[in-house]
mmCIF file of C-alpha atoms in Angstrom:
data_model
loop_
_atom_site.group_PDB
_atom_site.id
_atom_site.type_symbol
_atom_site.label_atom_id
_atom_site.label_comp_id
_atom_site.label_asym_id
_atom_site.label_seq_id
_atom_site.Cartn_x
_atom_site.Cartn_y
_atom_site.Cartn_z
ATOM 1 C CA MET A 1 143.116 209.564 109.360
ATOM 2 C CA ASP A 2 140.901 206.616 108.243
ATOM 3 C CA LEU A 3 138.982 205.088 111.289
ATOM 4 C CA GLU A 4 139.563 201.673 109.109
ATOM 5 C CA PHE A 5 143.194 202.171 108.617
ATOM 6 C CA ILE A 6 143.156 203.094 113.023
ATOM 7 C CA LYS A 7 140.828 200.081 113.255
ATOM 8 C CA VAL A 8 143.405 197.229 111.776
ATOM 9 C CA GLY A 9 147.059 199.760 112.741
ATOM 10 C CA GLN A 10 144.636 199.198 117.077
ATOM 11 C CA ILE A 11 144.692 195.064 116.195
ATOM 12 C CA PHE A 12 147.870 194.436 114.976
ATOM 13 C CA ALA A 13 148.474 196.341 117.782
ATOM 14 C CA VAL A 14 147.009 194.379 120.509
ATOM 15 C CA GLY A 15 148.759 191.230 118.934
ATOM 16 C CA THR A 16 152.149 192.500 118.792
ATOM 17 C CA ILE A 17 152.072 193.404 122.066
ATOM 18 C CA PHE A 18 150.776 189.253 123.118
ATOM 19 C CA ILE A 19 153.319 188.365 120.961
ATOM 20 C CA PHE A 20 155.742 189.519 123.090
ATOM 21 C CA PHE A 21 154.965 188.943 126.506
ATOM 22 C CA ILE A 22 154.424 185.043 125.323
ATOM 23 C CA LEU A 23 158.241 185.313 124.094
ATOM 24 C CA ASN A 24 159.461 187.117 127.032
ATOM 25 C CA LEU A 25 157.390 184.648 129.126
ATOM 26 C CA ASP A 26 159.816 182.334 126.752
ATOM 27 C CA LYS A 27 162.663 183.132 126.753
ATOM 28 C CA LEU A 28 161.915 183.277 131.279
ATOM 29 C CA ILE A 29 161.656 179.479 131.046
ATOM 30 C CA GLY A 30 163.718 178.253 128.680
ATOM 31 C CA GLY A 31 160.333 177.641 126.438
ATOM 32 C CA PRO A 32 160.558 175.793 122.487
ATOM 33 C CA ILE A 33 159.462 179.158 120.469
ATOM 34 C CA SER A 34 163.499 181.114 121.074
ATOM 35 C CA GLU A 35 163.795 177.851 120.184
ATOM 36 C CA ILE A 36 162.037 177.414 116.864
ATOM 37 C CA THR A 37 162.461 180.933 115.763
ATOM 38 C CA LYS A 38 166.150 180.289 114.965
ATOM 39 C CA ILE A 39 165.015 178.282 112.494
ATOM 40 C CA ASN A 40 167.630 179.873 109.190
ATOM 41 C CA SER A 41 165.912 177.390 106.911
ATOM 42 C CA LEU A 42 162.888 180.600 106.520
ATOM 43 C CA SER A 43 163.224 183.424 105.026
ATOM 44 C CA HIS A 44 163.358 187.367 106.551
ATOM 45 C CA PRO A 45 159.616 187.363 104.457
ATOM 46 C CA ILE A 46 158.629 184.585 105.424
ATOM 47 C CA LYS A 47 158.739 185.146 109.258
ATOM 48 C CA SER A 48 157.885 188.465 108.548
ATOM 49 C CA SER A 49 154.990 186.900 106.876
ATOM 50 C CA LEU A 50 154.332 184.609 110.130
ATOM 51 C CA PHE A 51 154.909 187.636 111.990
ATOM 52 C CA PHE A 52 151.999 190.317 110.986
ATOM 53 C CA SER A 53 149.013 187.222 110.205
ATOM 54 C CA THR A 54 149.996 185.743 113.479
ATOM 55 C CA ALA A 55 149.407 189.591 115.288
ATOM 56 C CA PHE A 56 146.388 190.400 113.490
ATOM 57 C CA SER A 57 145.349 186.798 113.974
ATOM 58 C CA ILE A 58 146.023 187.374 117.589
ATOM 59 C CA GLY A 59 144.416 191.197 118.010
ATOM 60 C CA LEU A 60 141.243 190.228 115.893
ATOM 61 C CA ILE A 61 140.541 186.664 117.773
ATOM 62 C CA SER A 62 141.090 188.953 121.242
ATOM 63 C CA ASN A 63 138.445 191.390 119.954
ATOM 64 C CA ILE A 64 135.313 188.830 119.500
ATOM 65 C CA ILE A 65 135.962 187.456 122.795
ATOM 66 C CA SER A 66 136.118 190.809 124.242
ATOM 67 C CA ASN A 67 132.800 191.800 122.430
ATOM 68 C CA ASP A 68 130.956 188.209 123.860
ATOM 69 C CA ILE A 69 132.223 188.967 127.486
ATOM 70 C CA VAL A 70 131.409 192.177 127.741
ATOM 71 C CA SER A 71 127.830 191.314 126.122
ATOM 72 C CA GLU A 72 127.112 188.824 128.315
ATOM 73 C CA ASP A 73 125.171 190.080 131.815
ATOM 74 C CA ASN A 74 125.792 187.746 133.824
ATOM 75 C CA LEU A 75 129.325 186.699 133.112
ATOM 76 C CA TYR A 76 131.754 188.179 135.760
ATOM 77 C CA VAL A 77 134.985 189.852 134.745
ATOM 78 C CA PRO A 78 137.041 191.613 136.972
ATOM 79 C CA PHE A 79 137.254 195.212 136.431
ATOM 80 C CA ILE A 80 135.087 195.399 133.818
ATOM 81 C CA LYS A 81 131.083 195.521 133.471
ATOM 82 C CA SER A 82 128.954 194.378 131.073
ATOM 83 C CA GLU A 83 127.269 197.253 128.209
ATOM 84 C CA SER A 84 123.848 196.815 129.725
ATOM 85 C CA GLU A 85 125.228 197.721 133.398
ATOM 86 C CA ILE A 86 127.550 201.069 131.795
ATOM 87 C CA ARG A 87 123.782 201.964 129.639
ATOM 88 C CA VAL A 88 121.968 201.523 133.252
ATOM 89 C CA LEU A 89 124.553 203.881 135.273
ATOM 90 C CA THR A 90 124.452 206.193 132.469
ATOM 91 C CA ILE A 91 120.645 206.463 133.408
ATOM 92 C CA ALA A 92 120.268 205.863 136.965
ATOM 93 C CA LYS A 93 121.338 207.479 139.745
ATOM 94 C CA LYS A 94 122.028 204.715 142.462
ATOM 95 C CA PRO A 95 120.746 201.233 140.958
ATOM 96 C CA GLU A 96 120.060 198.370 142.397
ATOM 97 C CA PHE A 97 120.271 194.915 140.351
ATOM 98 C CA THR A 98 118.677 191.780 140.479
ATOM 99 C CA GLU A 99 120.745 188.643 141.233
ATOM 100 C CA LYS A 100 120.182 187.672 137.341
ATOM 101 C CA ASN A 101 120.633 191.407 136.637
ATOM 102 C CA GLU A 102 118.094 191.107 134.303
ATOM 103 C CA SER A 103 116.616 194.167 136.216
ATOM 104 C CA PHE A 104 117.390 196.838 138.022
ATOM 105 C CA ILE A 105 115.816 199.643 140.595
ATOM 106 C CA ASN A 106 116.665 203.424 140.875
ATOM 107 C CA ASN A 107 116.678 203.673 144.555
ATOM 108 C CA SER A 108 117.585 207.601 143.792
ATOM 109 C CA ASP A 109 115.287 210.112 144.305
ATOM 110 C CA GLU A 110 117.618 212.460 142.436
ATOM 111 C CA GLN A 111 117.188 211.958 138.286
ATOM 112 C CA THR A 112 120.538 212.063 136.189
ATOM 113 C CA SER A 113 120.297 214.746 133.989
ATOM 114 C CA ILE A 114 119.407 212.692 130.931
ATOM 115 C CA CYS A 115 116.262 211.139 132.465
ATOM 116 C CA THR A 116 115.600 214.713 133.826
ATOM 117 C CA ASP A 117 116.229 215.402 129.739
ATOM 118 C CA PHE A 118 114.044 212.979 129.139
ATOM 119 C CA ASN A 119 111.463 213.447 130.501
ATOM 120 C CA SER A 120 111.021 217.512 129.570
ATOM 121 C CA LEU A 121 109.790 215.099 126.202
ATOM 122 C CA LEU A 122 107.014 213.579 127.474
ATOM 123 C CA GLU A 123 104.657 216.357 127.095
ATOM 124 C CA THR A 124 105.829 217.241 124.201
ATOM 125 C CA SER A 125 106.692 214.498 121.844
ATOM 126 C CA LYS A 126 104.563 212.908 120.184
ATOM 127 C CA ASP A 127 105.705 208.955 120.466
ATOM 128 C CA GLU A 128 103.198 207.354 122.292
ATOM 129 C CA LYS A 129 106.464 204.685 122.081
ATOM 130 C CA LEU A 130 109.274 206.795 123.064
ATOM 131 C CA LYS A 131 106.773 207.991 125.855
ATOM 132 C CA VAL A 132 106.550 204.458 127.553
ATOM 133 C CA GLN A 133 110.024 203.728 127.161
ATOM 134 C CA ILE A 134 110.880 206.837 129.249
ATOM 135 C CA CYS A 135 109.005 206.124 131.709
ATOM 136 C CA SER A 136 109.396 202.847 131.907
ATOM 137 C CA VAL A 137 113.358 203.569 133.171
ATOM 138 C CA CYS A 138 113.517 207.118 134.365
ATOM 139 C CA THR A 139 110.630 206.196 137.157
ATOM 140 C CA PRO A 140 112.405 207.010 140.583
ATOM 141 C CA LYS A 141 111.789 203.004 142.770
ATOM 142 C CA ILE A 142 109.985 201.705 139.930
ATOM 143 C CA PRO A 143 111.665 197.796 138.619
ATOM 144 C CA THR A 144 113.041 198.246 135.977
ATOM 145 C CA LYS A 145 113.972 196.376 133.034
ATOM 146 C CA THR A 146 117.304 196.255 131.501
ATOM 147 C CA SER A 147 116.303 195.481 128.588
ATOM 148 C CA ASP A 148 114.160 198.610 128.648
ATOM 149 C CA VAL A 149 116.877 200.931 128.735
ATOM 150 C CA SER A 150 119.158 198.390 125.603
ATOM 151 C CA SER A 151 115.930 199.593 124.011
ATOM 152 C CA LEU A 152 115.464 202.822 124.043
ATOM 153 C CA TYR A 153 119.522 203.223 123.453
ATOM 154 C CA PHE A 154 119.495 201.249 120.286
ATOM 155 C CA LYS A 155 116.446 203.880 119.799
ATOM 156 C CA SER A 156 118.881 206.500 119.658
ATOM 157 C CA LYS A 157 122.023 205.025 118.409
ATOM 158 C CA ASN A 158 119.703 204.145 115.454
ATOM 159 C CA PHE A 159 119.056 208.039 114.801
ATOM 160 C CA VAL A 160 122.004 209.433 115.687
ATOM 161 C CA TYR A 161 124.431 207.188 113.605
ATOM 162 C CA SER A 162 122.232 207.979 110.453
ATOM 163 C CA ILE A 163 123.785 211.945 111.438
ATOM 164 C CA LYS A 164 127.821 211.966 109.614
ATOM 165 C CA ASN A 165 129.130 214.248 112.476
ATOM 166 C CA TYR A 166 127.890 212.466 115.103
ATOM 167 C CA TYR A 167 128.589 208.813 113.083
ATOM 168 C CA ASP A 168 132.012 209.927 112.992
ATOM 169 C CA GLU A 169 133.076 211.089 116.736
ATOM 170 C CA LEU A 170 130.643 208.198 118.616
ATOM 171 C CA GLU A 171 132.912 205.449 115.626
ATOM 172 C CA GLN A 172 136.354 207.706 117.590
ATOM 173 C CA ILE A 173 134.907 206.463 120.898
ATOM 174 C CA HIS A 174 133.681 202.904 119.686
ATOM 175 C CA ASP A 175 137.437 202.147 118.474
ATOM 176 C CA ARG A 176 138.548 203.286 121.442
ATOM 177 C CA ILE A 177 136.232 201.094 123.112
ATOM 178 C CA GLU A 178 137.246 198.605 121.360
ATOM 179 C CA PHE A 179 141.221 199.024 121.838
ATOM 180 C CA SER A 180 141.155 199.011 125.792
ATOM 181 C CA ARG A 181 138.607 196.242 125.906
ATOM 182 C CA SER A 182 140.825 194.257 123.307
ATOM 183 C CA LEU A 183 143.903 195.231 125.886
ATOM 184 C CA TYR A 184 142.226 194.009 129.866
ATOM 185 C CA ILE A 185 141.171 190.343 127.511
ATOM 186 C CA ILE A 186 145.059 189.451 126.510
ATOM 187 C CA PHE A 187 146.446 191.656 129.883
ATOM 188 C CA LEU A 188 144.162 189.583 131.815
ATOM 189 C CA PRO A 189 145.165 185.894 131.242
ATOM 190 C CA LEU A 190 149.125 187.649 131.030
ATOM 191 C CA THR A 191 148.814 188.520 134.322
ATOM 192 C CA LEU A 192 147.484 184.809 135.963
ATOM 193 C CA VAL A 193 150.370 183.408 133.395
ATOM 194 C CA TYR A 194 152.829 185.658 134.706
ATOM 195 C CA PHE A 195 151.834 185.418 138.684
ATOM 196 C CA PHE A 196 151.868 181.903 138.361
ATOM 197 C CA VAL A 197 155.586 180.865 136.916
ATOM 198 C CA PHE A 198 156.434 184.049 139.429
ATOM 199 C CA VAL A 199 154.717 181.202 141.941
ATOM 200 C CA ILE A 200 156.460 178.435 140.784
ATOM 201 C CA THR A 201 160.277 179.804 140.460
ATOM 202 C CA LEU A 202 159.660 181.055 144.184
ATOM 203 C CA ILE A 203 158.686 177.383 145.387
ATOM 204 C CA LYS A 204 161.990 176.086 143.551
ATOM 205 C CA LEU A 205 163.637 178.618 144.528
ATOM 206 C CA ILE A 206 162.662 178.111 148.637
ATOM 207 C CA LEU A 207 163.282 174.587 147.328
ATOM 208 C CA VAL A 208 167.486 174.670 146.191
ATOM 209 C CA ARG A 209 168.068 177.145 149.428
ATOM 210 C CA LYS A 210 170.733 174.136 150.741
ATOM 211 C CA THR A 211 172.262 175.575 147.382
ATOM 212 C CA LYS A 212 175.595 177.237 148.907
ATOM 213 C CA ASP A 213 176.021 179.865 145.578
ATOM 214 C CA ILE A 214 174.081 180.396 142.216
ATOM 215 C CA LEU A 215 176.999 182.469 140.528
ATOM 216 C CA PHE A 216 176.669 184.025 137.651
ATOM 217 C CA ASP A 217 179.952 184.170 135.295
ATOM 218 C CA THR A 218 179.250 187.659 132.820
ATOM 219 C CA THR A 219 182.074 187.128 130.297
ATOM 220 C CA LEU A 220 179.687 184.169 129.470
ATOM 221 C CA THR A 221 176.864 184.420 127.260
ATOM 222 C CA THR A 222 172.997 185.268 129.112
ATOM 223 C CA ASN A 223 172.827 181.084 127.357
ATOM 224 C CA THR A 224 174.769 179.951 130.432
ATOM 225 C CA LEU A 225 176.026 179.299 134.151
ATOM 226 C CA VAL A 226 178.609 178.491 136.596
ATOM 227 C CA LYS A 227 175.824 177.000 138.994
ATOM 228 C CA ILE A 228 177.981 175.817 142.551
ATOM 229 C CA TYR A 229 176.482 173.362 145.427
ATOM 230 C CA GLN A 230 176.774 171.788 147.722
ATOM 231 C CA ALA A 231 176.386 168.112 147.586
ATOM 232 C CA ASP A 232 177.235 165.316 150.478
ATOM 233 C CA GLY A 233 180.729 167.952 151.579
ATOM 234 C CA VAL A 234 181.800 168.368 148.089
ATOM 235 C CA LYS A 235 182.113 171.505 145.747
ATOM 236 C CA ILE A 236 181.058 170.705 142.383
ATOM 237 C CA ASN A 237 180.933 172.530 139.266
ATOM 238 C CA LYS A 238 177.762 172.028 136.779
ATOM 239 C CA TYR A 239 177.958 173.401 133.358
ATOM 240 C CA GLU A 240 176.081 172.530 130.420
ATOM 241 C CA GLU A 241 174.265 174.450 127.666
ATOM 242 C CA THR A 242 171.671 171.703 126.906
ATOM 243 C CA ARG A 243 168.440 174.213 127.191
ATOM 244 C CA ARG A 244 167.314 170.463 129.259
ATOM 245 C CA VAL A 245 169.377 172.054 132.099
ATOM 246 C CA ARG A 246 170.039 175.656 131.283
ATOM 247 C CA ILE A 247 168.699 178.355 133.433
ATOM 248 C CA GLU A 248 168.356 181.952 131.571
ATOM 249 C CA LYS A 249 170.381 184.710 133.810
ATOM 250 C CA ASN A 250 167.130 186.465 134.042
ATOM 251 C CA GLN A 251 165.655 184.122 135.141
ATOM 252 C CA SER A 252 164.726 185.617 138.778
ATOM 253 C CA PRO A 253 161.194 185.161 140.759
ATOM 254 C CA ILE A 254 161.792 188.981 140.677
ATOM 255 C CA SER A 255 162.095 189.792 137.787
ATOM 256 C CA THR A 256 158.811 187.943 137.461
ATOM 257 C CA LEU A 257 156.695 190.075 139.780
ATOM 258 C CA ILE A 258 158.465 193.145 137.783
ATOM 259 C CA ILE A 259 156.255 192.083 134.943
ATOM 260 C CA THR A 260 152.861 190.392 136.764
ATOM 261 C CA ILE A 261 152.961 193.552 138.529
ATOM 262 C CA LEU A 262 153.362 195.810 135.249
ATOM 263 C CA LEU A 263 150.697 193.211 133.304
ATOM 264 C CA PHE A 264 148.337 193.718 136.801
ATOM 265 C CA LEU A 265 148.474 197.773 136.121
ATOM 266 C CA ALA A 266 148.075 197.240 132.873
ATOM 267 C CA THR A 267 144.703 195.290 133.099
ATOM 268 C CA TYR A 268 143.016 198.055 135.326
ATOM 269 C CA MET A 269 144.090 200.866 133.302
ATOM 270 C CA SER A 270 142.690 198.956 130.205
ATOM 271 C CA SER A 271 139.612 197.938 132.490
ATOM 272 C CA HIS A 272 138.723 201.929 133.822
ATOM 273 C CA ALA A 273 139.559 203.238 129.942
ATOM 274 C CA PHE A 274 136.763 200.994 128.665
ATOM 275 C CA ASN A 275 134.489 201.584 131.702
ATOM 276 C CA HIS A 276 135.525 205.410 131.054
ATOM 277 C CA GLU A 277 134.528 205.577 127.422
ATOM 278 C CA SER A 278 131.719 203.107 126.934
ATOM 279 C CA LYS A 279 130.258 205.356 129.615
ATOM 280 C CA SER A 280 130.505 208.826 127.665
ATOM 281 C CA PHE A 281 130.134 207.499 124.549
ATOM 282 C CA TYR A 282 126.010 206.052 125.614
ATOM 283 C CA LYS A 283 125.820 209.691 127.241
ATOM 284 C CA ARG A 284 126.335 210.912 123.901
ATOM 285 C CA VAL A 285 123.916 209.009 122.134
ATOM 286 C CA PHE A 286 121.599 210.199 124.431
ATOM 287 C CA GLY A 287 122.419 213.311 124.404
ATOM 288 C CA TYR A 288 122.297 213.843 120.840
ATOM 289 C CA TYR A 289 119.132 211.849 120.575
ATOM 290 C CA ILE A 290 117.711 213.982 122.970
ATOM 291 C CA SER A 291 118.673 217.572 121.513
ATOM 292 C CA TRP A 292 117.571 216.369 118.460
ATOM 293 C CA MET A 293 113.872 215.263 119.689
ATOM 294 C CA SER A 294 114.391 218.816 121.437
ATOM 295 C CA ASP A 295 114.588 220.810 118.846
ATOM 296 C CA GLN A 296 112.021 218.994 116.705
ATOM 297 C CA VAL A 297 109.712 220.140 119.181
ATOM 298 C CA ILE A 298 110.909 223.293 118.909
ATOM 299 C CA HIS A 299 111.233 223.520 115.283
ATOM 300 C CA SER A 300 107.296 222.367 115.017
ATOM 301 C CA THR A 301 105.652 224.756 117.712
ATOM 302 C CA ASN A 302 107.168 227.770 115.840
ATOM 303 C CA ILE A 303 105.407 226.040 112.785
ATOM 304 C CA SER A 304 102.777 225.441 114.268
ATOM 305 C CA ASN A 305 101.954 228.988 115.851
ATOM 306 C CA THR A 306 102.720 230.995 112.628
ATOM 307 C CA ASN A 307 100.618 230.838 109.008
ATOM 308 C CA GLU A 308 102.867 230.742 107.057
ATOM 309 C CA SER A 309 104.594 227.485 105.122
ATOM 310 C CA PRO A 310 107.869 226.165 106.865
ATOM 311 C CA ILE A 311 109.482 225.994 102.995
ATOM 312 C CA LYS A 312 108.981 229.718 103.635
ATOM 313 C CA ILE A 313 110.110 230.448 107.208
ATOM 314 C CA GLU A 314 113.232 228.250 106.416
ATOM 315 C CA ILE A 315 113.862 230.928 104.025
ATOM 316 C CA ASN A 316 113.397 233.747 106.613
ATOM 317 C CA GLN A 317 115.515 231.519 108.882
ATOM 318 C CA ARG A 318 118.446 231.289 106.214
ATOM 319 C CA ARG A 319 118.128 235.244 105.314
ATOM 320 C CA ALA A 320 118.554 236.303 109.059
ATOM 321 C CA SER A 321 121.916 234.246 109.047
ATOM 322 C CA GLU A 322 123.303 235.849 106.071
#
C-alpha cells in the first residue's frame, strides 16, 4: 500500500476521532454544536465537505503540534519522552540527565549492543570524524552532550535513508510513530476536558441533593426530562424542552467518568506506542548503519589481501553465488 495514502488515512482518522469525542461532549453538556449540525439549509455534499475538511485539518494540526512537542528537550509532557531523550536511551544503558537535559552521563560500565558494535568499528574505520563521535557517545561515565548522539543519529540516518529497502521499512515505522504521537496529542486534552466536565457534573449533583427524585420518562425523547423536586413542601412538576434548561438523559457523572477513564487509557497506550516505536526506529537506524560500515570494512580488507582487481573479485563472487 502506498505510504502517502496511509499517511492521509491516519490524518483523517485522528481528526475524525477528535470530532467524535467533541460532538459527544457537546451532547453531554447540551452545547450549541448539535444545534448547528441540524441546519437544514446546508446540503449533504456541503456537510460532507465541511466534515472531511475539518477532520483533515485537525489531524494535520495535531501532527504538527505533536512533532513540535517531542522535538523540545525541556518541555515536559506526561508519559512521553522527547526524541533526543529516546535516542540517548537507545545508546546509553543507565543515563543520568542534567537539569536542562543538554547532556547526560552513562552510569553503567555495561554498554548497549549498539555501543558495543560502534566501538568495534573504532580500529577498522577510516572515518576520523566518526571515531570521535563514537568515543564521545559510547564511553561510560563521561559527560556526553545529547547533541553528539543526535549528530551520530543524523549521520546514520542520512545513509540508511539512501537505500530503498531500509527507507521503506523505516518509513512504515515512522508512520506509526506519527500516528501514535498525533493520537496522544488529542487524547490528552480530551481526557482533561472530560475530567473537568465530570467534576462539574458531580458538584452540580451534590448541590442538588435536596431534590427528592429525578425521574426519566422513557416514553419521551432523550431531549426531555420530567424533574420532580421538593420546594417549600410542595411538589412541582417542571417540564420544558428549551435547550436552556433541558438536561439530557445521558448527562450523568458515571458515563462521563467512564469516558474519562477510557480516554486516559488511550492516552497512556498511544504514548507507550510512541516511545516503543521510536526506540525501535532508532535501533534500526543505528544498527543498519553499523552493519553497512562493518561490511565495508570486510570488503576493503578482502580487496587489500588479494592482487585481484575489485571488478574481478565481484565477478568471481557472482559466479560463486550462481
